[in-house]
PDB file of C-alpha atoms in Angstrom:
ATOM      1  CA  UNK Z  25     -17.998  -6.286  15.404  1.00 82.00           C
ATOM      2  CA  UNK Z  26     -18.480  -2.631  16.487  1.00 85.00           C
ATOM      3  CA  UNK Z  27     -17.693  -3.068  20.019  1.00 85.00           C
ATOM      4  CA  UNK Z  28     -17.278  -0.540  22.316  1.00 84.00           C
ATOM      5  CA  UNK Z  29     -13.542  -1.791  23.613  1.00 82.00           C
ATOM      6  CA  UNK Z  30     -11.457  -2.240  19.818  1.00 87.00           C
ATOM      7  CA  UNK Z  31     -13.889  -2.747  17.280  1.00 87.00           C
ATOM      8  CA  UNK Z  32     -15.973   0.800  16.866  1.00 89.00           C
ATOM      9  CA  UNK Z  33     -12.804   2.747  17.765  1.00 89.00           C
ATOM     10  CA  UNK Z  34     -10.702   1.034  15.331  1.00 90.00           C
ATOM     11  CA  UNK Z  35     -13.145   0.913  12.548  1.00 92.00           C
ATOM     12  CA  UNK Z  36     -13.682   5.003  13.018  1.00 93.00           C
ATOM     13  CA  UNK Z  37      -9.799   5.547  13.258  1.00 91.00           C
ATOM     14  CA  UNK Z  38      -9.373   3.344   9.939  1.00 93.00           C
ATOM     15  CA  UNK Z  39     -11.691   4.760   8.058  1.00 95.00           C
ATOM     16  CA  UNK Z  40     -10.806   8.243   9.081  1.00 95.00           C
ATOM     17  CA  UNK Z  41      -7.406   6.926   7.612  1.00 95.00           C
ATOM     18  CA  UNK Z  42      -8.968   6.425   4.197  1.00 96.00           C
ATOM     19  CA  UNK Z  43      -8.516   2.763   4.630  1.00 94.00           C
ATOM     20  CA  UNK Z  44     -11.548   0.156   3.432  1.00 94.00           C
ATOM     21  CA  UNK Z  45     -13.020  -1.471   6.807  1.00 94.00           C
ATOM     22  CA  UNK Z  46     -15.023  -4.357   6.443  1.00 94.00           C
ATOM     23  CA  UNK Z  47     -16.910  -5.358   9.693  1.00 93.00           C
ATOM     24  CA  UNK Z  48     -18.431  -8.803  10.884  1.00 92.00           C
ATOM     25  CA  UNK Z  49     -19.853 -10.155  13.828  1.00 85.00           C
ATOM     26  CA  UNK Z  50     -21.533 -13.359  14.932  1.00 79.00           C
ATOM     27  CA  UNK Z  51     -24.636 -12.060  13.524  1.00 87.00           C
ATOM     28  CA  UNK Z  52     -22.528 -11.850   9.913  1.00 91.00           C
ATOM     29  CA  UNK Z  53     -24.330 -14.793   7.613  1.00 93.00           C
ATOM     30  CA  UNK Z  54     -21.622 -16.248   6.482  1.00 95.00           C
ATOM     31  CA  UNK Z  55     -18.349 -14.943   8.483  1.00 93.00           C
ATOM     32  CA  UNK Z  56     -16.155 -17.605   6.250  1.00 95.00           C
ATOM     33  CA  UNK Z  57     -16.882 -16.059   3.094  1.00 96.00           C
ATOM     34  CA  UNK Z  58     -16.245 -12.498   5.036  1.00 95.00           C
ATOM     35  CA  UNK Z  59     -13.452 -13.305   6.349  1.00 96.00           C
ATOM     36  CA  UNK Z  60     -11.725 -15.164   3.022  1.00 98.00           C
ATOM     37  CA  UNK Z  61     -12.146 -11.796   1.250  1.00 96.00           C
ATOM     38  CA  UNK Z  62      -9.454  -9.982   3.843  1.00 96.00           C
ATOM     39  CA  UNK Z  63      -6.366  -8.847   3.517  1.00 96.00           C
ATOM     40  CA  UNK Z  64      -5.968  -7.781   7.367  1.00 96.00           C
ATOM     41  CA  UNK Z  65      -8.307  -9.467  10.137  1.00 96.00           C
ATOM     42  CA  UNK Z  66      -8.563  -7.722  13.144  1.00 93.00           C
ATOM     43  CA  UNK Z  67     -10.557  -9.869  16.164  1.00 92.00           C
ATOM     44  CA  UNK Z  68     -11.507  -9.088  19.549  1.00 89.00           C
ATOM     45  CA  UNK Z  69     -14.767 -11.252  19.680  1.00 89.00           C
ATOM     46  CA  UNK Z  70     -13.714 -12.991  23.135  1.00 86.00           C
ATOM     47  CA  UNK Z  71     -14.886 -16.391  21.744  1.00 88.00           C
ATOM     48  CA  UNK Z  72     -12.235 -19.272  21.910  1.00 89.00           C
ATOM     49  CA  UNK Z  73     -11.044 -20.215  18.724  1.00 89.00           C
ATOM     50  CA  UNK Z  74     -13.636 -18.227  16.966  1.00 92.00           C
ATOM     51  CA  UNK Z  75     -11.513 -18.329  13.246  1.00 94.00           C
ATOM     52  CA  UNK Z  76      -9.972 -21.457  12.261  1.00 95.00           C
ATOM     53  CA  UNK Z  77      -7.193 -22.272   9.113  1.00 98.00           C
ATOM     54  CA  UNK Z  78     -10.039 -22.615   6.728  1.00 98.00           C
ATOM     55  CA  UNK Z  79     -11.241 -19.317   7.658  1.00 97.00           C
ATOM     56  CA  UNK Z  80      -8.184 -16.872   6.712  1.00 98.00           C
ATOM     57  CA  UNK Z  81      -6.689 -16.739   3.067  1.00 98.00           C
ATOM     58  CA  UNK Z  82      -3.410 -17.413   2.225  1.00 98.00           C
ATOM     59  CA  UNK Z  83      -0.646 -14.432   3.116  1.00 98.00           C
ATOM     60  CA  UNK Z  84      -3.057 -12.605   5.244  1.00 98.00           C
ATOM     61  CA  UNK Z  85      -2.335 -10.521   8.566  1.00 97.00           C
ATOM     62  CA  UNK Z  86      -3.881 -11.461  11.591  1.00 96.00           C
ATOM     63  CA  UNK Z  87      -4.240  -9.591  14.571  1.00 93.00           C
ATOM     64  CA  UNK Z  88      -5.636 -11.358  17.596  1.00 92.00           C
ATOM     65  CA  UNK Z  89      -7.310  -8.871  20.200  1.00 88.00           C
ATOM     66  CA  UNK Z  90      -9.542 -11.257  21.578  1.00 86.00           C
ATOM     67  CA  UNK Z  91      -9.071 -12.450  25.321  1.00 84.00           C
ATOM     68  CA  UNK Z  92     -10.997 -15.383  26.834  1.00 82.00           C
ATOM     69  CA  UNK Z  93     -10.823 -18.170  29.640  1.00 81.00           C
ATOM     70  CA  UNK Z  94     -10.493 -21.442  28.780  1.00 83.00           C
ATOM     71  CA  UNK Z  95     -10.356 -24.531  31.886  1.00 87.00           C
ATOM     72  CA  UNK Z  96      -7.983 -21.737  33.339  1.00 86.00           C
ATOM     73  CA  UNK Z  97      -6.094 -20.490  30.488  1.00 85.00           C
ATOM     74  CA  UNK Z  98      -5.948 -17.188  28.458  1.00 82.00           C
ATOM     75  CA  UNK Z  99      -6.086 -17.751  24.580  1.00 85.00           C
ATOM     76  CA  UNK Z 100      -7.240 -15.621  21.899  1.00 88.00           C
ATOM     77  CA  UNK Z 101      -9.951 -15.843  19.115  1.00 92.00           C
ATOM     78  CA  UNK Z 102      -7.441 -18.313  17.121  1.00 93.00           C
ATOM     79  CA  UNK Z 103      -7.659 -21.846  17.185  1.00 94.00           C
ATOM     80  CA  UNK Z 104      -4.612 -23.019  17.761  1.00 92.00           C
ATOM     81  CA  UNK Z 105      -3.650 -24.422  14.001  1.00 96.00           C
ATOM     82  CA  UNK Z 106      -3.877 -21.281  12.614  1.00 96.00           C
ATOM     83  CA  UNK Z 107      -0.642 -20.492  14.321  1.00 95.00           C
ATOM     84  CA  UNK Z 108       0.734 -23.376  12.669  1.00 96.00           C
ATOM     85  CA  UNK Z 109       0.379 -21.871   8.561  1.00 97.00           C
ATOM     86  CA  UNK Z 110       3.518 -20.433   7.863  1.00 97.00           C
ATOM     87  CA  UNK Z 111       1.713 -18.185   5.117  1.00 98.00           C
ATOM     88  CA  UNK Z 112      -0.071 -15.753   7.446  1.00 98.00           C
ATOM     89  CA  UNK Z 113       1.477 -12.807   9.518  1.00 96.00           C
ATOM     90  CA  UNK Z 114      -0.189 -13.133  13.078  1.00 95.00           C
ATOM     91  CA  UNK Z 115       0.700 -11.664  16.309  1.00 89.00           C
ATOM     92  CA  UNK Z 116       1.924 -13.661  19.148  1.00 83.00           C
ATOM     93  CA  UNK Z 117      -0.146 -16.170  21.029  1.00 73.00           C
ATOM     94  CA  UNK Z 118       1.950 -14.147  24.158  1.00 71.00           C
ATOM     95  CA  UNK Z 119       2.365 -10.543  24.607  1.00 67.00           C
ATOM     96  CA  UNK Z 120       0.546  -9.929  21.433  1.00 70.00           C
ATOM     97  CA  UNK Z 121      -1.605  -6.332  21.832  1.00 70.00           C
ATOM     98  CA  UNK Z 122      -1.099  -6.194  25.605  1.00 67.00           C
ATOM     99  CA  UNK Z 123       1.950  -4.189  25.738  1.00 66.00           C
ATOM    100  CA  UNK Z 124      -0.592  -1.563  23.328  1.00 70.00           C
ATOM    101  CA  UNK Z 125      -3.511  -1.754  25.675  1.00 71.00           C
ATOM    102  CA  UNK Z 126      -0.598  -0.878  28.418  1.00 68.00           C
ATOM    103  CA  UNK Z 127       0.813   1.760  26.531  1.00 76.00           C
ATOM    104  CA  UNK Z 128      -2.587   3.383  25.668  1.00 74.00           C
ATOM    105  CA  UNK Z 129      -3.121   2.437  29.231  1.00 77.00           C
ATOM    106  CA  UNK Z 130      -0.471   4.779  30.241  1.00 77.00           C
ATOM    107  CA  UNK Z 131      -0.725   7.713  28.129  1.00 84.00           C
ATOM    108  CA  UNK Z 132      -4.470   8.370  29.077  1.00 81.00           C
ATOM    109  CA  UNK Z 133      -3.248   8.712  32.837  1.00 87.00           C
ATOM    110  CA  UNK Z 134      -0.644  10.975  31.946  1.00 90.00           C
ATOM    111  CA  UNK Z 135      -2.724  13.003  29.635  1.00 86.00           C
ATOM    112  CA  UNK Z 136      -5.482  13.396  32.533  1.00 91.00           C
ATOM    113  CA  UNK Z 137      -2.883  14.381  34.997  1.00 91.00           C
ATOM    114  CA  UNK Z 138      -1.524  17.067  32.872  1.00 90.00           C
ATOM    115  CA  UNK Z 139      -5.379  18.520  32.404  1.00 88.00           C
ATOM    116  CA  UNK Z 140      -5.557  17.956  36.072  1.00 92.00           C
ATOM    117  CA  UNK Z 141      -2.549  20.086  36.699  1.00 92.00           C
ATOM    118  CA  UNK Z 142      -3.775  22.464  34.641  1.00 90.00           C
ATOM    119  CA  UNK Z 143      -7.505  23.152  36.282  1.00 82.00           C
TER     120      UNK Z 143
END
């Protein structure tokens, strides 16, 4: 989707990159065949288990950005088997993109210090 948090940000750095971006959301008729046709999936939907095995093509890259609660666990927009293919390229379950949202985290306090200092 085009949210305001990862997906509108990433889509304009991408394609400011030259690189195709496809983008689907719930709303997307059919997010299977969508999703079949990519090379690199990128979700932050914050709905459990959202793509399943059947859902990703063989040798793809999968990047899991999506956080939600489940009966008091943290998990991602994967179900769980996906993480069992051996084909695809996925980030971990664990310390996946937070250390990047940290990171980003950090250098937007330091870069508002420094214009701080500087008014």
């Amino acid at each position: 989707g085009r949210g305001k948090l990862v997906g509108a940000p990433l889509e304009k750095i991408l394609k400011d990159s030259g690189i195709k971006v496809e983008v689907a959301d719930r709303k997307t008729p059919d997010l299977q065949a969508a999703t079949l046709q990519a090379d690199v999936i990128i979700t932050a939907t914050g709905s459990p288990a959202i793509l399943y095995p059947a859902m990703i093509k063989q040798g793809a890259v999968v990047v899991d950005a999506g956080v939600a609660s489940e009966e008091g666990r943290t998990i991602g927009d994967l179900a769980p088997e996906v993480y069992e293919r051996q084909d695809l390229t996925i980030t971990p379950q664990k310390g996946g993109v937070g250390p990047l949202t940290v990171g980003a985290l950090f250098e937007n306090v330091i870069r508002a210090a420094s214009h701080a200092a500087k008014s």
